[in-house]
XYZ file of C-alpha atoms in Angstrom:
506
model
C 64.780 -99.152 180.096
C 65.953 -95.680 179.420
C 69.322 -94.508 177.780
C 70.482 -91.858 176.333
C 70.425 -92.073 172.745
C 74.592 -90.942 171.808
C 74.410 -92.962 168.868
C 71.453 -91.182 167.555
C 71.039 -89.552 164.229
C 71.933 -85.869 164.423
C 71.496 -82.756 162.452
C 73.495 -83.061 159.229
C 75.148 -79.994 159.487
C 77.217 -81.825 162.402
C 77.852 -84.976 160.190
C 81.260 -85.204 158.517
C 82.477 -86.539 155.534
C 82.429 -90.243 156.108
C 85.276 -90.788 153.795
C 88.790 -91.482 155.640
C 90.904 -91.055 152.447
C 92.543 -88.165 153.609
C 93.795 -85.405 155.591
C 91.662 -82.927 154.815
C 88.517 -82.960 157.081
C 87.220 -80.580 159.511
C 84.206 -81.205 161.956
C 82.056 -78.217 160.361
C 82.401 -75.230 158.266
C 82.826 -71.791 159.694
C 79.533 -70.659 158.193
C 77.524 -73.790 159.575
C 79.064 -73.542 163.143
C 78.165 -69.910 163.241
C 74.337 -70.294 162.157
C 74.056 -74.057 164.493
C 74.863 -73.310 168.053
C 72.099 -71.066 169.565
C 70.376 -72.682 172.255
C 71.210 -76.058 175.056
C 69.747 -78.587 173.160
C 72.508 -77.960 170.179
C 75.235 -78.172 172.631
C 73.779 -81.335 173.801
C 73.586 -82.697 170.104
C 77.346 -82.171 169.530
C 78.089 -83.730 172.402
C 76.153 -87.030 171.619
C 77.929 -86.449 168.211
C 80.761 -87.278 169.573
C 79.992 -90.137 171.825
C 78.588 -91.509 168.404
C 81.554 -92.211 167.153
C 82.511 -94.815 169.841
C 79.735 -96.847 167.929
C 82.127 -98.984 166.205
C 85.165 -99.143 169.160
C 83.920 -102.374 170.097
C 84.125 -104.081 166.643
C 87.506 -102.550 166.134
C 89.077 -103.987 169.652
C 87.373 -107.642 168.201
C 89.389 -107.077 164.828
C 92.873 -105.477 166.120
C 93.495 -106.377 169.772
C 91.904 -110.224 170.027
C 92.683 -111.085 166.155
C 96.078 -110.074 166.525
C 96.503 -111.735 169.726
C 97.338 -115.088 171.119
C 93.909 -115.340 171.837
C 92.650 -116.301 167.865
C 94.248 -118.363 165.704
C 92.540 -116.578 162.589
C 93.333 -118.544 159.413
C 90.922 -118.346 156.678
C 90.463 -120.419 153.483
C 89.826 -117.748 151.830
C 91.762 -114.348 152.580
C 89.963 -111.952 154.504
C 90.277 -108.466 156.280
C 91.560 -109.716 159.266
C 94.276 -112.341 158.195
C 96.788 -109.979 157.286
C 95.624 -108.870 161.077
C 96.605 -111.993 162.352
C 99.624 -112.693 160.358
C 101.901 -109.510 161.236
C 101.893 -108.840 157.415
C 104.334 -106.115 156.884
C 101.550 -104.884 154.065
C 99.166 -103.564 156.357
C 98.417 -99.963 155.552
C 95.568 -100.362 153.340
C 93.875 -102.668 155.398
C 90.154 -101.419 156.032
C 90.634 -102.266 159.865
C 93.658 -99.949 159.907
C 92.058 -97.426 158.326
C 88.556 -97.216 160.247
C 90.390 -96.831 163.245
C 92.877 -94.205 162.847
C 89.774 -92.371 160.542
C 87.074 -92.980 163.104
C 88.893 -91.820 166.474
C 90.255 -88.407 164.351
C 86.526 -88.166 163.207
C 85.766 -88.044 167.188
C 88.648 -85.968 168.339
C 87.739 -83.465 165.608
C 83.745 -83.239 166.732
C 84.935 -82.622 170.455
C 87.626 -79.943 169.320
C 85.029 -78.031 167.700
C 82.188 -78.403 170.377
C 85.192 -77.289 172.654
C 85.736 -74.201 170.435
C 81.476 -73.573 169.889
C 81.437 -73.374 174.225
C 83.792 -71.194 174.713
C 82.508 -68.685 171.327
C 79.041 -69.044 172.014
C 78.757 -70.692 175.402
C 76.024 -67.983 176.555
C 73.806 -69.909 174.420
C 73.791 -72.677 176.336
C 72.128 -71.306 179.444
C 73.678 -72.709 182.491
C 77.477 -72.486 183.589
C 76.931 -75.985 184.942
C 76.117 -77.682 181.854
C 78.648 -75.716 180.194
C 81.061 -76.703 182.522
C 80.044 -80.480 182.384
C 79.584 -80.583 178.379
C 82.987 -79.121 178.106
C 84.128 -82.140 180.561
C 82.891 -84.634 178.369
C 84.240 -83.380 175.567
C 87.810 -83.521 176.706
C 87.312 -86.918 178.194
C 86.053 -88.288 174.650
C 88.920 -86.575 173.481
C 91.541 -88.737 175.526
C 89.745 -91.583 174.726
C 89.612 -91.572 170.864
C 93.764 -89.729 171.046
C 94.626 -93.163 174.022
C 92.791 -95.551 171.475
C 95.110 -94.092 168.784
C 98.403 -94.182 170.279
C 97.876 -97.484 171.476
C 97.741 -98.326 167.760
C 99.746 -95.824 166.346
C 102.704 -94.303 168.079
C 103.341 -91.165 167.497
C 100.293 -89.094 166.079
C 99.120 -85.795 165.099
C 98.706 -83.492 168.071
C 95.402 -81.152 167.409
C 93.196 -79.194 169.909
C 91.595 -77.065 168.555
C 89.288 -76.924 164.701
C 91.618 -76.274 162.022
C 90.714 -75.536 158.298
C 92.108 -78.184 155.698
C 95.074 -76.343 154.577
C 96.352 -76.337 158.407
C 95.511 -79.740 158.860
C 97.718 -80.408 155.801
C 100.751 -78.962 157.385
C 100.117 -80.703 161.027
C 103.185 -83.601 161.345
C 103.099 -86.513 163.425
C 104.356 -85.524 167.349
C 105.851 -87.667 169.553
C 104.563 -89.787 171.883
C 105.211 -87.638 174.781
C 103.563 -84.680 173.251
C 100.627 -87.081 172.784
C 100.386 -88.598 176.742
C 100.397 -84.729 177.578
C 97.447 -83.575 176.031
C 95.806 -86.909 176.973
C 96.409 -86.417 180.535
C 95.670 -83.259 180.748
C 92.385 -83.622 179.357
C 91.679 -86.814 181.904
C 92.442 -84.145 184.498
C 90.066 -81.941 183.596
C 87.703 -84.100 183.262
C 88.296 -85.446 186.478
C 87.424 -82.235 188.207
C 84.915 -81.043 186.506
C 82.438 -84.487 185.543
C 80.031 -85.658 188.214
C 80.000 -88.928 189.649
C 76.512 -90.172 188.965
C 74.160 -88.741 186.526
C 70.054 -89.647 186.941
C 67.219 -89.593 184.146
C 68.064 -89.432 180.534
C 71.851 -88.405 180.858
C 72.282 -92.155 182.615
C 75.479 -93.439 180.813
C 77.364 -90.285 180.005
C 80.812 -90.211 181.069
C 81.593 -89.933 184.836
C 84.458 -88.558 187.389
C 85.261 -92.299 188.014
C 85.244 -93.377 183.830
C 87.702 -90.497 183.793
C 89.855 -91.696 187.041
C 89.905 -94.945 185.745
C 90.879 -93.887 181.722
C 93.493 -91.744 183.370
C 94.801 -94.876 185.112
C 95.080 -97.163 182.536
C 96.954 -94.244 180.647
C 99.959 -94.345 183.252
C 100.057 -98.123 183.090
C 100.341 -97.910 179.101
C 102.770 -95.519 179.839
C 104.864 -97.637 182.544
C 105.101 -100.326 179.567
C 108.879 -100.989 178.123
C 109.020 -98.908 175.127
C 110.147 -102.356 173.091
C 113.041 -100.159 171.276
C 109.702 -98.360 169.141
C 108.306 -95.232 169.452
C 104.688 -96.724 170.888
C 102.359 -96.623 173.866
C 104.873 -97.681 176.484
C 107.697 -95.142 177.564
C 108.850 -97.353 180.813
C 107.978 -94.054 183.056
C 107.329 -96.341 185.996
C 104.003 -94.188 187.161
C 102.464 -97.471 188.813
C 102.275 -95.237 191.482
C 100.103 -92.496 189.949
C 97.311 -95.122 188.412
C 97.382 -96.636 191.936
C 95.561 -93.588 193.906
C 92.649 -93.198 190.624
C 92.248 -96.742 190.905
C 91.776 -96.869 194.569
C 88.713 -93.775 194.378
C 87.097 -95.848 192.227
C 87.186 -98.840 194.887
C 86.540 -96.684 197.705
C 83.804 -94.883 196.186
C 81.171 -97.253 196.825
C 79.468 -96.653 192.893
C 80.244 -100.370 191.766
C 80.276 -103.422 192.492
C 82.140 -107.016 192.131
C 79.505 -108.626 191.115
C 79.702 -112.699 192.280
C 77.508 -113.781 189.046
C 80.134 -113.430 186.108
C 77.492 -114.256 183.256
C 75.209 -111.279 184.912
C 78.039 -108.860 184.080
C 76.934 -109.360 180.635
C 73.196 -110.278 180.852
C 71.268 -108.405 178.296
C 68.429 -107.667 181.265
C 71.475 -106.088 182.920
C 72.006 -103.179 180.835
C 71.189 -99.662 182.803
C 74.663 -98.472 184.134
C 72.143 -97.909 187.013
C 71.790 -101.580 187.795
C 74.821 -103.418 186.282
C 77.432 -101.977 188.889
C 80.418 -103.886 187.118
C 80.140 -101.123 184.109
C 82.153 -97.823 184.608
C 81.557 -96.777 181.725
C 79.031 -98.074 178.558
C 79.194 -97.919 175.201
C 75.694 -97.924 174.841
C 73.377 -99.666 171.857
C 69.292 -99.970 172.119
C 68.033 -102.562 169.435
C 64.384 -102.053 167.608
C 63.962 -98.234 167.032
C 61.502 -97.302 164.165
C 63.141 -96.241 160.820
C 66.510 -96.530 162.969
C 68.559 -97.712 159.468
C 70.481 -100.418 162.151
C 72.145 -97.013 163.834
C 71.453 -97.247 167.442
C 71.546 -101.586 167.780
C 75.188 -103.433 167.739
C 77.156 -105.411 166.105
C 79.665 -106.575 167.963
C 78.161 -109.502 169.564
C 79.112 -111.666 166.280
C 82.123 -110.034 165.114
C 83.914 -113.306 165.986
C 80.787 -115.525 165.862
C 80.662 -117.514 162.742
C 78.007 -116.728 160.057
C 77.963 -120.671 159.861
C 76.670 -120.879 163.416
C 73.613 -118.593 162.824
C 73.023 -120.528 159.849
C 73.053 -123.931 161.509
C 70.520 -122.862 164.319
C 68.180 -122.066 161.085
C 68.803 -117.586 161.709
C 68.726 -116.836 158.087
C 69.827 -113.289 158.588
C 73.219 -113.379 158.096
C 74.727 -112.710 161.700
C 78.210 -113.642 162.175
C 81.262 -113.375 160.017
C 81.990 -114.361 156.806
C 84.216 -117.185 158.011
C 84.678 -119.078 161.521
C 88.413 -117.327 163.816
C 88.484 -119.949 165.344
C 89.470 -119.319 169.573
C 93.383 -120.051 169.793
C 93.939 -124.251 171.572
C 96.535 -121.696 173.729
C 93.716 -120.176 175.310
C 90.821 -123.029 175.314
C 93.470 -125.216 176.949
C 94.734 -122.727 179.286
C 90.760 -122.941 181.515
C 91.605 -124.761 184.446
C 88.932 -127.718 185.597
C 85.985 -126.079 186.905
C 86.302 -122.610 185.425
C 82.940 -121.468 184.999
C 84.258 -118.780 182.649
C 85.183 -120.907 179.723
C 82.010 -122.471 179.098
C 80.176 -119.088 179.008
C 82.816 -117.325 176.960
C 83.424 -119.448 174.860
C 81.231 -121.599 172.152
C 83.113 -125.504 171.737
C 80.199 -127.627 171.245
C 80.816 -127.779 167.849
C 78.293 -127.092 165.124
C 76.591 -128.865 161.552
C 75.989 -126.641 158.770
C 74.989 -127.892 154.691
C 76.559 -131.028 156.104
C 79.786 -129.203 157.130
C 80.459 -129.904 160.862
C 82.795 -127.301 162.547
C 84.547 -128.420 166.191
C 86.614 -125.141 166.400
C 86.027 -122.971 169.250
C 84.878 -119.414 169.263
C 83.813 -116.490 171.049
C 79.911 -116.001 172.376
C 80.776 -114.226 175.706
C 78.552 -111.295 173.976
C 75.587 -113.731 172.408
C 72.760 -114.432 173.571
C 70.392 -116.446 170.697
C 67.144 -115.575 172.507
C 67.444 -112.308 172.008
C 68.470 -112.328 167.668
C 67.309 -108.788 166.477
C 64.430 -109.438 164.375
C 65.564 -107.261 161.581
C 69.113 -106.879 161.093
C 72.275 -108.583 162.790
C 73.395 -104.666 163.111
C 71.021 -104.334 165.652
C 71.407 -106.573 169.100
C 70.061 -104.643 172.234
C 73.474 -105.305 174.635
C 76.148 -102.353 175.254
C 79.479 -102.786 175.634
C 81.419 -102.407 179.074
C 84.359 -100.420 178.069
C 85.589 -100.347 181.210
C 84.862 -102.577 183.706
C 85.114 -102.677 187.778
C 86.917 -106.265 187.926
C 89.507 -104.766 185.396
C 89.362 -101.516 188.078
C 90.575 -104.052 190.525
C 93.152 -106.697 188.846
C 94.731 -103.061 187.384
C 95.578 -102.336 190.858
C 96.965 -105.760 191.761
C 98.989 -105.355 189.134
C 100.265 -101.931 190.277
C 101.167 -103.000 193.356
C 103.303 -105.944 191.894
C 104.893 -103.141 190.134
C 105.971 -101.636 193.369
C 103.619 -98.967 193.912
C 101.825 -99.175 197.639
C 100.036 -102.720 198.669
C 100.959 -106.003 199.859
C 101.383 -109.395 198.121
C 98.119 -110.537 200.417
C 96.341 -107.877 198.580
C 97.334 -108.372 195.052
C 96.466 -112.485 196.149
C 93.122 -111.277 197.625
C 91.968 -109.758 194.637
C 93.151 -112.185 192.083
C 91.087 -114.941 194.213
C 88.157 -112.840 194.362
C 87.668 -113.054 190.747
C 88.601 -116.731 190.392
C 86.616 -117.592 193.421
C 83.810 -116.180 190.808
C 84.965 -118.118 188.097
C 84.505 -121.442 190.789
C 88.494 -122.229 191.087
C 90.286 -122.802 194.346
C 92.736 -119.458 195.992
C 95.937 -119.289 195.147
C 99.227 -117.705 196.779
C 102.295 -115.256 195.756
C 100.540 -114.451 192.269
C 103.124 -113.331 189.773
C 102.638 -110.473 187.351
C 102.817 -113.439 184.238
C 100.054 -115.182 186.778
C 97.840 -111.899 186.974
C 98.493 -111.928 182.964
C 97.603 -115.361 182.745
C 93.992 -114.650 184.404
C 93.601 -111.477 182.757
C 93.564 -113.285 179.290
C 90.548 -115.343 181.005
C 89.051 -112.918 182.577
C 88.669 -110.618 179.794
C 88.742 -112.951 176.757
C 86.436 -111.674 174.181
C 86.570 -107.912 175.830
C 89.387 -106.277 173.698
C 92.198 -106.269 176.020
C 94.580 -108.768 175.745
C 97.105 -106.832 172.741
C 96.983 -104.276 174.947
C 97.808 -106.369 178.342
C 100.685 -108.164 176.180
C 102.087 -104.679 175.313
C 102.321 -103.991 179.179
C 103.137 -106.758 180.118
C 106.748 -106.072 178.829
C 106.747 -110.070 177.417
C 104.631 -109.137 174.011
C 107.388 -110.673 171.852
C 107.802 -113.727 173.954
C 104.459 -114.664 174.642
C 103.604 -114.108 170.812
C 106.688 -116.140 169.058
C 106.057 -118.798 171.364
C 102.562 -118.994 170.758
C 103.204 -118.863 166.845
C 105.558 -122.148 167.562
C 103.010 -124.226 168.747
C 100.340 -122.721 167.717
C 100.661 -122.098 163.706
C 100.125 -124.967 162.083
C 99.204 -123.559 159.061
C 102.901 -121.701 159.244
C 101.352 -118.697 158.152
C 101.914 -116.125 160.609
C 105.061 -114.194 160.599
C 107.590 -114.317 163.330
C 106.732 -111.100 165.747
C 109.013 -108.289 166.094
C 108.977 -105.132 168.017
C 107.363 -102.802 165.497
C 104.499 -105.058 164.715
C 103.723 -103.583 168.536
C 101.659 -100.902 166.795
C 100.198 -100.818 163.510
C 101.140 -98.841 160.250
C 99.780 -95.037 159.584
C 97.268 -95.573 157.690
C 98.265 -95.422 153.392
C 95.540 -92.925 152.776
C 97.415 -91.068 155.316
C 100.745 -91.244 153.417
C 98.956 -90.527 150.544
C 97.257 -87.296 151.399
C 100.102 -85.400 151.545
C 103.036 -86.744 150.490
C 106.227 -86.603 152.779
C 104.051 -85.084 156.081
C 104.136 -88.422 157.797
C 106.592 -90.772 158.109
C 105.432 -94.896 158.020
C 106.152 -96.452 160.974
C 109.000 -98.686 160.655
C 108.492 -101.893 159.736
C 105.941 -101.446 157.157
């Protein structure tokens, strides 16, 4: 199978510094971007430079959206990276999850703000006003992804379009949300009108019209959200009606497909975008290259797998993590009889290890143990669907429950679609906690549900209640509003004292 290779090694005069302990990084040098971009194919390899750094995006949703949901009860014995995660510590800003992804998304926002810069200075070198055109696209979509990853987890961020030498960056203050959404959308816009809607050959899996319509969408939902009394992703603009229309393109395009085989969606001999029409857009992984290092195989498949597991089915090569988190009893309990989705997503057979037996739960949706890399567990062959058609579809159900244009028999008609899937009988007059309720099914082990509680408007609710029943180890903290977001990272504060202000809270 072909794909394109964005998480390739590349020239090192693109690389930058891959330490996140301060402010003070640019993409490249003034010197090395004047001597590096002279023909197509160095266009091309800043561009896959900056789809590379969506290589960890999927780990990072497994550590801060599912861990800090309802959806893991994530207790260890012995304290680990993501407990503080899980237990709305107040001490968060040195955690290395907190960290990678405020450092990793600016380490992508700065690549595409100086390929941005390099086509516009030196453009003529790449040859064709079409790919020009297109590579600029892509670089401002990649550029509303990392900035809508951020404020999701951040609030209020640094606003910066363009390259900027250290010193500037060093002077650049956190802007407000608004000021974020605006450069976001109008990124997604142009985008929009300037991607194309399929590509063919080796450029299979680069980012499309429709992955823009549909990131543009799920920005004016996050948007819509109640604001919680914080400065975070929600604002409560009520723009159901402006994701609505995106969301509906997508449908009516024809380019993907429900498919009625919910394991398929995530069959790793269903990987081409070309052939798994459920996938909008990839993040893409292939497992096995020569002298590779582990760059372009995965890792996410056993970011909440157990290394215990492996161990137990005699794979000696340490895949999994360093301790079982454990699938919440909320959310194994909450499978209805029959649900086809629960036994697939979810591992509860329970598990002998050095005479150690384990009954927890946990996630597998991503594992498949026929297919163990052979060399290193950074290394599985499956990509990631970052955004999905069924989500495409339960998006707008939940848009029109919002108000915007559609009928109760449509949101009904497309929440029974995917739980006719799943094997469960129809239902009528779905509520938006109902759609909420399948959503956390639907998508367990795909990144979303922090995210779908912060829309949902009932975040605190859901979580406190959970914590009640849930926490019997009385270790998590009671949840309130500005544990919505995370803290700014401390080598962040630390760079340059007084620029940034913590979030509260923290």
């Amino acid at each position: 199978m072909k794909k394109i290779f964005f998480l390739s090694t590349i020239s090192a005069v693109l690389m930058m510094s891959a330490c996140n302990k301060d402010l003070n990084q640019i993409p490249i040098s003034t010197s090395t971007t004047a001597t590096f971009y002279k023909s197509p194919s160095d266009f091309l390899q800043a561009s896959n430079a900056i789809y590379a750094d969506l290589h960890n995006y999927p780990v990072r949703l497994a550590n801060m959206s599912e861990i800090r949901s309802d959806n893991i009860y994530g207790v260890s014995v012995t304290v680990r990276d993501w407990d503080p995660v899980n237990d709305f510590s107040p001490s968060l800003a040195a955690n290395a999850y907190v960290t990678e992804a405020w450092g990793t998304d600016f380490n992508g926002i700065f690549r595409a703000n100086t390929l941005l810069d390099q086509i516009t200075k030196n453009g003529s070198y790449i040859g064709s006003a079409s790919l020009a055109t297109r590579l600029q696209a892509e670089a401002k979509f990649l550029r509303a992804f990392y900035y809508f990853d951020l404020v999701k987890y951040f609030g209020k961020l640094p606003v910066i379009d363009h390259p900027v030498t250290a010193p500037e960056a060093s002077a650049i203050g956190r802007s407000a949300v608004a000021d974020v959404y605006k450069l976001i959308i109008a990124d997604l816009q142009a985008a929009m009108a300037n991607l194309p809607a399929t590509y063919t050959g080796v450029d299979v899996g680069r980012a499309t019209k429709y992955a823009a319509e549909a990131l543009l969408a799920q920005v004016y939902m996050a948007k819509s959200a109640p604001n919680y009394g914080i400065e975070g992703p929600g604002t409560g603009s009520n723009e159901w009606n402006l994701a609505l229309p995106l969301l509906q393109d997508i449908i009516s395009s024809g380019q993907f497909v429900f498919d009625p085989n919910y394991s398929n969606v995530f069959s790793y001999t269903n990987q081409s975008p070309t052939t798994n029409k459920e996938a909008i857009f990839d993040v893409m992984y292939t497992s096995g290259i020569s002298g590779s290092s582990d760059l372009y195989g995965a890792s996410f498949p056993w970011a909440l797998a157990p290394n215990t597991y492996f161990l137990s089915i005699k794979d000696t090569k340490s895949n999994g993590s360093l301790e079982i988190i454990p699938v919440s009893n909320d959310l194994a309990n909450s499978y209805e009889t029959g649900d086809t989705r629960k036994a697939f997503s979810l591992y509860t057979a329970g598990y002998t290890n050095a005479g150690t037996t384990e009954i927890r739960p946990f996630f597998k949706k991503w594992l498949d143990i026929t297919k163990i890399p052979a060399a290193s567990r950074f290394d599985w062959g499956i990509n990631f669907i970052a955004i999905r058609y069924t989500d495409i579809l339960m998006l707008k159900a939940e848009c029109i429950l919002h108000g915007a244009p559609g009928s109760q028999g449509d949101a009904d008609a497309i929440v029974n679609q995917v739980r006719t899937r799943a094997g469960l009988p129809s239902v009528t007059g779905v509520t938006l906690a109902q759609l909420f309720d399948e959503r956390r099914r639907e998508f367990a082990d795909e990144g979303s549900r922090w995210f779908d509680l912060q829309r949902s408007g009932n975040l605190l609710t859901i979580m406190n209640a959970w914590i009640a029943k849930e926490d019997a180890q009385k270790a998590i903290k009671p949840v309130v509003a500005n544990y919505v977001i995370y803290p700014v990272p401390q080598t962040q504060l630390d760079a340059v004292p007084g620029l940034y202000t913590q979030n509260p809270g923290y």
